[in-house]
Amino acid sequence: MDALIDLLPELWTATYETLYIVAMTLFFGGLGGLLVGLGLYLTRAGSILENKPLFFVLNLLVNFIRPIPFIIFLAAAQPLARAVTGSGIGNNAIIFTIALAASFAMARIVEQNLLTVTPGVIDAARSVGAGPIRIIFTVLLPEALGPLILGYTFIFVALVDMSAVAGYVGGGGLGNFALLYGYRQFNPIVTWAAVLLIIVLVQFVQFFGNYLARKALRR
Amino acid sequence: MALVSLRNVSKVYPPASKGAPSVTAIDSVSLDVEAGDIYGIIGYSGAGKSTLVRLVNALEHSTSGEIIVDGQNIAVLPERDLRKVRLGIGMIFQQFNLLGSRTVARNVAYPLEVAGRPKHERAARVAELLDFVGLSDKAGSFPDQLSGGQKQRVGIARALATQPSILLADEATSALDPETTHEVLALLKRVNAEFGITIIVITHEMDVIQTIATKVAVMDQGRVIERGPVFDVFSNPQAAASARFVSTVVKGIPSPAELAVLRERHTGRIVTLAFRDSAVDQKAVFGEFSRAGVAFEVVYGGINEIQGRPFGHLTLALTGADPVIDQVLAHIRTLTTVTEVR
């Protein structure tokens, strides 16, 4: 317990780092997932921008990247992270890698949520002369907003999960904190402090996500 | 020049899988819809009627043929130009297809936003339309708070927003109960009468055709098998499928099963007389029976009215001596069609 009190400044720093990594990856990964998910949805057979080759490539890419365990993906994508962020280690490298992995995971969720929009409302929009871009912003995204918010809440938890291994490539955060000061120094109390903080964080975000989704669905 | 004119239009879907046959949804259909018509297209599920109407605003593209809307062959137009054409064609749907994320007012405003009308103009037009469909008090409601009939009225208001000259109704009343169906049909009739909008109605219910259409085309397996003024098709259907549709709303000639039941009760001769419009004077026909002393009993049939013109079939069981009956029937044959049923 005394050890934990001594480590409090490090704990707060780690919490801040986790929040930072998760926020950044939620933004970039979320955006990437939205784009790839929209791409999957729009290019599939029978959709408004049907494009079989593009759909095939996107679909293959998503299926290819999604099943790779993240810690392996982290190692495999390190050269790419180095090329893009200038360094293969540290918080920026981990943010890049998580955002990349999350894009493809999120893409599936976005695609599935968009598929719940009744094709009829897209017909209705087309019948009054709306083009694809307008349909995306005035029909698809607003109509699927509730499920999309829940999808992003779901991916948030996955981001917290992925961020925990940041310590392996010299990043920070609560995962690194638990490993470094709890696990390696045989101090379960320190580990559990990190666990507790993560539970609180996830609960809070889940609650907030549910609230927003309820508002969007007006239920 | 017809407002909407289809010339040898076909729509063929490619095979679903390798080796499967391609599907011909529309098989060289030609059809003319004049301005001001309420043109009904009736057929069973899979007859191709929904595909046909979706060709008129190019939601689907034809494989061959010309689709001339307001003098322009839209079959050859690129997607960009089609969007402008669609502003002049409203459409309503079986499942209403309202945007669940928007209020009633914003649903009605949607086509106006697409058309780029300024905000104040949109608000005025939306108020006017909601008043027309009787839903001014629901402007702030969301679609899931409305009944089916109300949703379709919002659909109609939305379809009329940009003042189109054509309204396409794709099974617009098929998800509604009979009473609501008649409310919606009455509203469509007003749309036609007050704004002079040409309406193309797709349905599988002959009742809908009888209530509002002025002309009808009967579709079967992607072809138009019969067409004409509603009165003509109802009173004298030519194709077997048309006759089946007509028989769903008009009690005309007894079926063999019904005839068997009649035969059990009536041992005498049974004849069916056709009445069509004022051309046949019922009083004269029945007068012939009375004068000859032939007793008759109406055992089947009905007289219907389409657009204020009566028509129908009456089946009579006759009692009297055979030679007398023959003589009377010979007289009546000069007045109308007589079919002796056995």
mmCIF file with all atom_site columns, N, CA, C and O in Angstrom, chain B residues 215-241:
data_model
loop_
_atom_site.group_PDB
_atom_site.id
_atom_site.type_symbol
_atom_site.label_atom_id
_atom_site.label_alt_id
_atom_site.label_comp_id
_atom_site.label_asym_id
_atom_site.label_entity_id
_atom_site.label_seq_id
_atom_site.pdbx_PDB_ins_code
_atom_site.Cartn_x
_atom_site.Cartn_y
_atom_site.Cartn_z
_atom_site.occupancy
_atom_site.B_iso_or_equiv
_atom_site.pdbx_formal_charge
_atom_site.auth_seq_id
_atom_site.auth_comp_id
_atom_site.auth_asym_id
_atom_site.auth_atom_id
_atom_site.pdbx_PDB_model_num
ATOM 1   N N  . LYS B 1 215 ? -57.166 4.842   -66.136 1.00 0.00 ? 215 LYS B N  1
ATOM 2   C CA . LYS B 1 215 ? -56.733 3.843   -67.105 1.00 0.00 ? 215 LYS B CA 1
ATOM 3   C C  . LYS B 1 215 ? -55.988 2.748   -66.366 1.00 0.00 ? 215 LYS B C  1
ATOM 4   O O  . LYS B 1 215 ? -55.444 2.982   -65.285 1.00 0.00 ? 215 LYS B O  1
ATOM 5   N N  . VAL B 1 216 ? -55.938 1.580   -66.961 1.00 0.00 ? 216 VAL B N  1
ATOM 6   C CA . VAL B 1 216 ? -55.270 0.484   -66.277 1.00 0.00 ? 216 VAL B CA 1
ATOM 7   C C  . VAL B 1 216 ? -54.485 -0.352  -67.273 1.00 0.00 ? 216 VAL B C  1
ATOM 8   O O  . VAL B 1 216 ? -54.879 -0.499  -68.444 1.00 0.00 ? 216 VAL B O  1
ATOM 9   N N  . ALA B 1 217 ? -53.338 -0.851  -66.806 1.00 0.00 ? 217 ALA B N  1
ATOM 10  C CA . ALA B 1 217 ? -52.589 -1.839  -67.581 1.00 0.00 ? 217 ALA B CA 1
ATOM 11  C C  . ALA B 1 217 ? -52.418 -3.050  -66.684 1.00 0.00 ? 217 ALA B C  1
ATOM 12  O O  . ALA B 1 217 ? -52.114 -2.908  -65.499 1.00 0.00 ? 217 ALA B O  1
ATOM 13  N N  . VAL B 1 218 ? -52.651 -4.238  -67.235 1.00 0.00 ? 218 VAL B N  1
ATOM 14  C CA . VAL B 1 218 ? -52.496 -5.464  -66.460 1.00 0.00 ? 218 VAL B CA 1
ATOM 15  C C  . VAL B 1 218 ? -51.168 -6.094  -66.867 1.00 0.00 ? 218 VAL B C  1
ATOM 16  O O  . VAL B 1 218 ? -50.902 -6.274  -68.060 1.00 0.00 ? 218 VAL B O  1
ATOM 17  N N  . MET B 1 219 ? -50.333 -6.379  -65.863 1.00 0.00 ? 219 MET B N  1
ATOM 18  C CA . MET B 1 219 ? -49.017 -6.961  -66.164 1.00 0.00 ? 219 MET B CA 1
ATOM 19  C C  . MET B 1 219 ? -48.953 -8.402  -65.709 1.00 0.00 ? 219 MET B C  1
ATOM 20  O O  . MET B 1 219 ? -49.499 -8.775  -64.670 1.00 0.00 ? 219 MET B O  1
ATOM 21  N N  . ASP B 1 220 ? -48.270 -9.209  -66.503 1.00 0.00 ? 220 ASP B N  1
ATOM 22  C CA . ASP B 1 220 ? -48.053 -10.600 -66.145 1.00 0.00 ? 220 ASP B CA 1
ATOM 23  C C  . ASP B 1 220 ? -46.715 -11.015 -66.744 1.00 0.00 ? 220 ASP B C  1
ATOM 24  O O  . ASP B 1 220 ? -46.475 -10.815 -67.932 1.00 0.00 ? 220 ASP B O  1
ATOM 25  N N  . GLN B 1 221 ? -45.850 -11.562 -65.919 1.00 0.00 ? 221 GLN B N  1
ATOM 26  C CA . GLN B 1 221 ? -44.538 -12.033 -66.352 1.00 0.00 ? 221 GLN B CA 1
ATOM 27  C C  . GLN B 1 221 ? -43.780 -11.007 -67.197 1.00 0.00 ? 221 GLN B C  1
ATOM 28  O O  . GLN B 1 221 ? -43.235 -11.324 -68.245 1.00 0.00 ? 221 GLN B O  1
ATOM 29  N N  . GLY B 1 222 ? -43.775 -9.769  -66.708 1.00 0.00 ? 222 GLY B N  1
ATOM 30  C CA . GLY B 1 222 ? -42.976 -8.739  -67.362 1.00 0.00 ? 222 GLY B CA 1
ATOM 31  C C  . GLY B 1 222 ? -43.602 -8.114  -68.586 1.00 0.00 ? 222 GLY B C  1
ATOM 32  O O  . GLY B 1 222 ? -43.016 -7.234  -69.204 1.00 0.00 ? 222 GLY B O  1
ATOM 33  N N  . ARG B 1 223 ? -44.800 -8.562  -68.954 1.00 0.00 ? 223 ARG B N  1
ATOM 34  C CA . ARG B 1 223 ? -45.458 -7.990  -70.130 1.00 0.00 ? 223 ARG B CA 1
ATOM 35  C C  . ARG B 1 223 ? -46.750 -7.301  -69.736 1.00 0.00 ? 223 ARG B C  1
ATOM 36  O O  . ARG B 1 223 ? -47.369 -7.668  -68.741 1.00 0.00 ? 223 ARG B O  1
ATOM 37  N N  . VAL B 1 224 ? -47.140 -6.322  -70.551 1.00 0.00 ? 224 VAL B N  1
ATOM 38  C CA . VAL B 1 224 ? -48.461 -5.732  -70.388 1.00 0.00 ? 224 VAL B CA 1
ATOM 39  C C  . VAL B 1 224 ? -49.404 -6.578  -71.235 1.00 0.00 ? 224 VAL B C  1
ATOM 40  O O  . VAL B 1 224 ? -49.256 -6.643  -72.456 1.00 0.00 ? 224 VAL B O  1
ATOM 41  N N  . ILE B 1 225 ? -50.342 -7.284  -70.572 1.00 0.00 ? 225 ILE B N  1
ATOM 42  C CA . ILE B 1 225 ? -51.195 -8.193  -71.331 1.00 0.00 ? 225 ILE B CA 1
ATOM 43  C C  . ILE B 1 225 ? -52.534 -7.569  -71.689 1.00 0.00 ? 225 ILE B C  1
ATOM 44  O O  . ILE B 1 225 ? -53.256 -8.079  -72.528 1.00 0.00 ? 225 ILE B O  1
ATOM 45  N N  . GLU B 1 226 ? -52.855 -6.469  -71.034 1.00 0.00 ? 226 GLU B N  1
ATOM 46  C CA . GLU B 1 226 ? -54.106 -5.797  -71.383 1.00 0.00 ? 226 GLU B CA 1
ATOM 47  C C  . GLU B 1 226 ? -54.037 -4.370  -70.872 1.00 0.00 ? 226 GLU B C  1
ATOM 48  O O  . GLU B 1 226 ? -53.433 -4.103  -69.845 1.00 0.00 ? 226 GLU B O  1
ATOM 49  N N  . ARG B 1 227 ? -54.641 -3.467  -71.588 1.00 0.00 ? 227 ARG B N  1
ATOM 50  C CA . ARG B 1 227 ? -54.648 -2.075  -71.147 1.00 0.00 ? 227 ARG B CA 1
ATOM 51  C C  . ARG B 1 227 ? -55.872 -1.375  -71.691 1.00 0.00 ? 227 ARG B C  1
ATOM 52  O O  . ARG B 1 227 ? -56.436 -1.837  -72.679 1.00 0.00 ? 227 ARG B O  1
ATOM 53  N N  . GLY B 1 228 ? -56.234 -0.285  -71.061 1.00 0.00 ? 228 GLY B N  1
ATOM 54  C CA . GLY B 1 228 ? -57.362 0.477   -71.572 1.00 0.00 ? 228 GLY B CA 1
ATOM 55  C C  . GLY B 1 228 ? -58.008 1.289   -70.472 1.00 0.00 ? 228 GLY B C  1
ATOM 56  O O  . GLY B 1 228 ? -57.531 1.286   -69.338 1.00 0.00 ? 228 GLY B O  1
ATOM 57  N N  . PRO B 1 229 ? -59.085 2.014   -70.834 1.00 0.00 ? 229 PRO B N  1
ATOM 58  C CA . PRO B 1 229 ? -59.828 2.734   -69.802 1.00 0.00 ? 229 PRO B CA 1
ATOM 59  C C  . PRO B 1 229 ? -60.339 1.726   -68.767 1.00 0.00 ? 229 PRO B C  1
ATOM 60  O O  . PRO B 1 229 ? -60.695 0.599   -69.121 1.00 0.00 ? 229 PRO B O  1
ATOM 61  N N  . VAL B 1 230 ? -60.345 2.128   -67.493 1.00 0.00 ? 230 VAL B N  1
ATOM 62  C CA . VAL B 1 230 ? -60.715 1.205   -66.422 1.00 0.00 ? 230 VAL B CA 1
ATOM 63  C C  . VAL B 1 230 ? -62.094 0.592   -66.668 1.00 0.00 ? 230 VAL B C  1
ATOM 64  O O  . VAL B 1 230 ? -62.296 -0.600  -66.465 1.00 0.00 ? 230 VAL B O  1
ATOM 65  N N  . PHE B 1 231 ? -63.022 1.409   -67.152 1.00 0.00 ? 231 PHE B N  1
ATOM 66  C CA . PHE B 1 231 ? -64.373 0.889   -67.361 1.00 0.00 ? 231 PHE B CA 1
ATOM 67  C C  . PHE B 1 231 ? -64.368 -0.270  -68.356 1.00 0.00 ? 231 PHE B C  1
ATOM 68  O O  . PHE B 1 231 ? -65.010 -1.300  -68.126 1.00 0.00 ? 231 PHE B O  1
ATOM 69  N N  . ASP B 1 232 ? -63.624 -0.114  -69.427 1.00 0.00 ? 232 ASP B N  1
ATOM 70  C CA . ASP B 1 232 ? -63.597 -1.162  -70.455 1.00 0.00 ? 232 ASP B CA 1
ATOM 71  C C  . ASP B 1 232 ? -63.000 -2.464  -69.922 1.00 0.00 ? 232 ASP B C  1
ATOM 72  O O  . ASP B 1 232 ? -63.518 -3.543  -70.160 1.00 0.00 ? 232 ASP B O  1
ATOM 73  N N  . VAL B 1 233 ? -61.885 -2.332  -69.190 1.00 0.00 ? 233 VAL B N  1
ATOM 74  C CA . VAL B 1 233 ? -61.219 -3.534  -68.695 1.00 0.00 ? 233 VAL B CA 1
ATOM 75  C C  . VAL B 1 233 ? -62.079 -4.227  -67.633 1.00 0.00 ? 233 VAL B C  1
ATOM 76  O O  . VAL B 1 233 ? -62.175 -5.449  -67.596 1.00 0.00 ? 233 VAL B O  1
ATOM 77  N N  . PHE B 1 234 ? -62.738 -3.425  -66.809 1.00 0.00 ? 234 PHE B N  1
ATOM 78  C CA . PHE B 1 234 ? -63.577 -4.019  -65.763 1.00 0.00 ? 234 PHE B CA 1
ATOM 79  C C  . PHE B 1 234 ? -64.822 -4.684  -66.349 1.00 0.00 ? 234 PHE B C  1
ATOM 80  O O  . PHE B 1 234 ? -65.227 -5.752  -65.913 1.00 0.00 ? 234 PHE B O  1
ATOM 81  N N  . SER B 1 235 ? -65.432 -4.029  -67.311 1.00 0.00 ? 235 SER B N  1
ATOM 82  C CA . SER B 1 235 ? -66.709 -4.546  -67.791 1.00 0.00 ? 235 SER B CA 1
ATOM 83  C C  . SER B 1 235 ? -66.512 -5.649  -68.811 1.00 0.00 ? 235 SER B C  1
ATOM 84  O O  . SER B 1 235 ? -67.392 -6.461  -69.034 1.00 0.00 ? 235 SER B O  1
ATOM 85  N N  . ASN B 1 236 ? -65.339 -5.682  -69.424 1.00 0.00 ? 236 ASN B N  1
ATOM 86  C CA . ASN B 1 236 ? -65.139 -6.678  -70.467 1.00 0.00 ? 236 ASN B CA 1
ATOM 87  C C  . ASN B 1 236 ? -63.670 -7.101  -70.555 1.00 0.00 ? 236 ASN B C  1
ATOM 88  O O  . ASN B 1 236 ? -62.985 -6.826  -71.543 1.00 0.00 ? 236 ASN B O  1
ATOM 89  N N  . PRO B 1 237 ? -63.149 -7.741  -69.502 1.00 0.00 ? 237 PRO B N  1
ATOM 90  C CA . PRO B 1 237 ? -61.730 -8.121  -69.516 1.00 0.00 ? 237 PRO B CA 1
ATOM 91  C C  . PRO B 1 237 ? -61.448 -9.158  -70.595 1.00 0.00 ? 237 PRO B C  1
ATOM 92  O O  . PRO B 1 237 ? -62.255 -10.064 -70.799 1.00 0.00 ? 237 PRO B O  1
ATOM 93  N N  . GLN B 1 238 ? -60.333 -9.011  -71.284 1.00 0.00 ? 238 GLN B N  1
ATOM 94  C CA . GLN B 1 238 ? -59.997 -9.930  -72.379 1.00 0.00 ? 238 GLN B CA 1
ATOM 95  C C  . GLN B 1 238 ? -59.078 -11.057 -71.912 1.00 0.00 ? 238 GLN B C  1
ATOM 96  O O  . GLN B 1 238 ? -59.336 -12.214 -72.166 1.00 0.00 ? 238 GLN B O  1
ATOM 97  N N  . ALA B 1 239 ? -58.002 -10.694 -71.200 1.00 0.00 ? 239 ALA B N  1
ATOM 98  C CA . ALA B 1 239 ? -57.043 -11.725 -70.791 1.00 0.00 ? 239 ALA B CA 1
ATOM 99  C C  . ALA B 1 239 ? -57.533 -12.445 -69.535 1.00 0.00 ? 239 ALA B C  1
ATOM 100 O O  . ALA B 1 239 ? -58.275 -11.877 -68.733 1.00 0.00 ? 239 ALA B O  1
ATOM 101 N N  . ALA B 1 240 ? -57.102 -13.685 -69.386 1.00 0.00 ? 240 ALA B N  1
ATOM 102 C CA . ALA B 1 240 ? -57.533 -14.492 -68.237 1.00 0.00 ? 240 ALA B CA 1
ATOM 103 C C  . ALA B 1 240 ? -57.096 -13.847 -66.923 1.00 0.00 ? 240 ALA B C  1
ATOM 104 O O  . ALA B 1 240 ? -57.868 -13.791 -65.968 1.00 0.00 ? 240 ALA B O  1
ATOM 105 N N  . ALA B 1 241 ? -55.855 -13.336 -66.883 1.00 0.00 ? 241 ALA B N  1
ATOM 106 C CA . ALA B 1 241 ? -55.363 -12.730 -65.651 1.00 0.00 ? 241 ALA B CA 1
ATOM 107 C C  . ALA B 1 241 ? -56.183 -11.487 -65.306 1.00 0.00 ? 241 ALA B C  1
ATOM 108 O O  . ALA B 1 241 ? -56.485 -11.231 -64.140 1.00 0.00 ? 241 ALA B O  1
#
